[in-house]
């Protein structure tokens, strides 16, 4: 009898933790309890014109990510909270690539109209940085992008994020507009990659090759980790 109870209890715990793991793995689909896909997520974010929103990038099996999401100081932040698993699907990964996410968890503080007010990597000084950004209106960026001035990173990232929102909707003219504005703030892999995709979709081979070359000029060690699949796309591009 005792062995039977032990067996069923063990089975229950196993199923419970599997379900928790599946929920965490697919968490990018959950927006305030409403199931949606990545395009719907970006649409919801882009239509926000009044609120502060927290977007946290996580991945499955990340104990630090789970620690953040379960911390009281995180739970007590009275803002809408979204979180995305980088490896859930291609579009989720694209979001993290636009935002140059290299560590987990990374929390992005979004204002109205997809404006990125700050970003925080990991747990260290999380509450202090959040308070500085939200109450003291400091622009905080733990993320540094090679060859981009520190005071340009958030603006550049905001414009690339807006370009991506239109890219997911296949609105090529708007992608170009925001990607070019992002390039005005500084050239990095992703804004050049978006321009490559725009011209490739239009079958403008000369311009596509131009931005392919520019994007590949920005391959550093960190870029190889963040953009591995996009780099492969560029290197294997045949018109």
XYZ file of C-alpha atoms in Angstrom:
239
model
C 0.000 0.000 0.000
C 2.770 2.393 0.975
C 4.693 1.603 -2.238
C 1.556 2.227 -4.292
C 1.005 5.621 -2.639
C 4.661 6.497 -3.152
C 4.405 5.547 -6.842
C 1.329 7.699 -7.477
C 2.775 10.627 -5.494
C 5.995 10.424 -7.519
C 3.994 10.246 -10.750
C 1.951 13.288 -9.724
C 5.091 15.310 -8.975
C 6.662 14.280 -12.271
C 3.597 15.359 -14.266
C 3.339 18.588 -12.262
C 6.925 19.623 -12.994
C 6.606 18.662 -16.662
C 3.533 20.900 -16.961
C 5.347 23.743 -15.198
C 8.264 23.306 -17.600
C 5.962 23.366 -20.623
C 4.220 26.495 -19.332
C 7.562 28.228 -18.813
C 8.846 27.107 -22.215
C 5.775 28.529 -23.983
C 5.471 31.584 -21.748
C 5.978 33.981 -24.640
C 2.366 33.228 -25.568
C 0.939 34.551 -22.340
C 0.069 38.236 -22.154
C -1.707 39.089 -18.938
C -3.286 35.627 -19.085
C -4.414 35.855 -22.736
C -2.984 33.380 -25.220
C -1.540 34.956 -28.384
C 1.278 34.546 -30.862
C 4.351 36.716 -31.322
C 2.770 38.950 -33.970
C -0.140 39.608 -31.597
C 2.351 40.370 -28.837
C 4.132 42.983 -30.959
C 0.802 44.416 -32.095
C -0.308 44.759 -28.483
C 2.977 46.446 -27.519
C 2.923 48.825 -30.493
C -0.647 49.939 -29.742
C 0.289 50.940 -26.206
C 0.159 54.749 -26.043
C -0.005 55.403 -22.315
C 1.495 52.695 -20.111
C 4.829 51.458 -18.852
C 5.312 47.790 -19.792
C 8.005 45.363 -18.660
C 9.270 42.870 -21.233
C 11.566 40.175 -19.836
C 13.578 37.800 -22.029
C 14.042 34.322 -20.538
C 14.850 30.801 -21.690
C 13.894 27.350 -20.500
C 16.023 25.869 -17.745
C 17.261 29.305 -16.605
C 17.100 29.278 -12.803
C 18.028 32.972 -12.628
C 15.076 33.776 -14.894
C 12.707 31.866 -12.627
C 14.207 33.609 -9.582
C 13.436 37.027 -11.081
C 9.868 36.163 -12.076
C 9.202 34.870 -8.551
C 10.841 37.725 -6.646
C 8.559 39.914 -4.554
C 10.109 43.153 -5.820
C 9.355 42.050 -9.392
C 5.826 40.879 -8.602
C 5.070 44.120 -6.758
C 5.844 46.278 -9.783
C 2.351 47.349 -10.827
C 2.861 47.357 -14.551
C 1.813 45.002 -17.317
C 4.444 42.294 -17.574
C 5.282 40.261 -20.677
C 7.945 37.603 -20.904
C 9.350 35.827 -23.913
C 11.307 32.603 -24.174
C 14.047 33.332 -26.712
C 14.033 29.781 -28.058
C 10.267 29.303 -28.334
C 10.168 30.059 -32.062
C 11.851 32.062 -34.845
C 9.864 35.261 -34.223
C 10.610 35.215 -30.499
C 14.302 34.915 -31.304
C 13.988 37.836 -33.754
C 12.658 40.028 -30.936
C 15.682 39.224 -28.775
C 17.989 39.812 -31.757
C 16.525 43.268 -32.406
C 17.094 44.055 -28.720
C 20.677 42.662 -28.670
C 19.829 40.327 -25.797
C 22.954 38.478 -24.698
C 22.178 37.511 -21.091
C 19.223 36.046 -19.220
C 17.045 37.341 -17.818
C 17.070 40.767 -19.445
C 14.209 43.135 -18.642
C 13.292 45.974 -21.009
C 11.296 48.929 -19.694
C 8.983 50.058 -22.482
C 7.152 53.343 -22.624
C 4.363 54.322 -25.018
C 4.836 53.643 -28.746
C 7.537 50.988 -28.226
C 10.004 53.469 -26.737
C 12.684 51.621 -24.770
C 13.350 53.578 -21.581
C 15.931 51.194 -20.167
C 17.145 47.633 -19.872
C 18.412 45.576 -16.945
C 20.500 42.427 -17.262
C 20.239 39.802 -14.528
C 19.286 40.333 -10.901
C 22.058 42.517 -9.522
C 20.747 45.872 -8.290
C 17.490 45.131 -10.126
C 15.236 47.155 -7.775
C 17.672 50.064 -7.596
C 18.014 50.277 -11.386
C 14.266 49.956 -11.867
C 13.634 52.788 -9.421
C 16.249 54.978 -11.107
C 14.600 54.443 -14.469
C 10.973 54.790 -13.413
C 11.077 57.333 -10.578
C 14.238 59.292 -11.304
C 13.728 59.109 -15.101
C 17.283 57.970 -15.749
C 17.953 56.166 -19.006
C 19.653 52.947 -17.938
C 21.191 50.477 -20.376
C 23.168 47.492 -19.147
C 23.469 46.496 -22.817
C 26.441 47.863 -24.720
C 26.590 47.432 -28.505
C 30.063 47.446 -30.100
C 30.932 50.741 -31.860
C 27.656 52.383 -30.772
C 27.830 55.405 -28.454
C 26.307 54.609 -25.083
C 23.916 57.568 -25.233
C 22.599 56.310 -28.609
C 21.921 52.682 -27.672
C 18.346 53.090 -26.390
C 17.261 55.275 -29.314
C 18.835 52.924 -31.843
C 17.231 49.930 -30.131
C 13.807 51.624 -30.038
C 13.889 52.303 -33.777
C 15.028 48.753 -34.588
C 12.249 47.398 -32.382
C 9.691 49.511 -34.255
C 11.131 48.327 -37.561
C 10.791 44.722 -36.404
C 7.140 45.237 -35.434
C 6.419 46.214 -39.052
C 8.666 43.454 -40.408
C 6.515 40.849 -38.640
C 3.480 42.407 -40.353
C 5.290 42.467 -43.727
C 4.972 46.268 -43.940
C 8.204 46.791 -45.875
C 8.021 50.579 -46.348
C 7.653 51.150 -42.606
C 10.482 48.688 -41.929
C 12.745 50.741 -44.200
C 11.726 53.994 -42.553
C 12.544 52.881 -39.025
C 15.604 50.798 -39.974
C 17.126 53.815 -41.757
C 16.406 56.023 -38.739
C 18.078 53.397 -36.569
C 21.103 53.420 -38.897
C 21.320 57.195 -38.444
C 21.962 56.524 -34.724
C 24.557 53.875 -35.471
C 25.232 50.862 -37.650
C 24.994 47.403 -36.105
C 24.178 43.969 -37.441
C 20.413 43.980 -37.018
C 19.433 47.276 -38.660
C 21.561 46.340 -41.687
C 20.016 42.879 -41.719
C 16.505 44.363 -41.837
C 17.475 46.529 -44.809
C 18.865 43.435 -46.530
C 15.539 41.631 -46.005
C 13.579 44.622 -47.337
C 15.536 44.778 -50.567
C 15.601 41.004 -50.937
C 11.795 40.963 -50.723
C 11.712 43.571 -53.518
C 14.206 41.573 -55.582
C 16.576 44.559 -55.533
C 19.724 42.436 -55.602
C 22.321 45.254 -55.665
C 20.894 46.938 -52.551
C 20.379 43.594 -50.844
C 24.065 42.741 -51.383
C 25.108 46.181 -50.128
C 23.342 45.708 -46.772
C 24.395 42.045 -46.608
C 28.008 43.241 -46.773
C 27.421 45.942 -44.163
C 25.715 43.505 -41.789
C 28.555 40.983 -42.073
C 31.046 43.733 -41.210
C 29.490 43.760 -37.734
C 30.287 40.199 -36.749
C 32.020 40.176 -33.380
C 32.077 37.310 -30.884
C 28.875 38.529 -29.217
C 27.172 39.017 -32.591
C 27.979 35.444 -33.613
C 26.167 34.199 -30.512
C 23.139 36.481 -30.887
C 22.694 36.353 -34.671
C 23.923 32.847 -35.575
C 20.936 31.899 -37.767
C 20.755 35.330 -39.445
C 24.464 35.220 -40.242
C 23.931 31.858 -41.909
C 21.088 33.384 -43.961
C 23.382 36.147 -45.197
C 26.326 33.891 -45.936
C 24.226 31.463 -47.946
C 22.267 34.141 -49.827
C 22.092 33.399 -53.549
C 19.940 35.688 -55.755
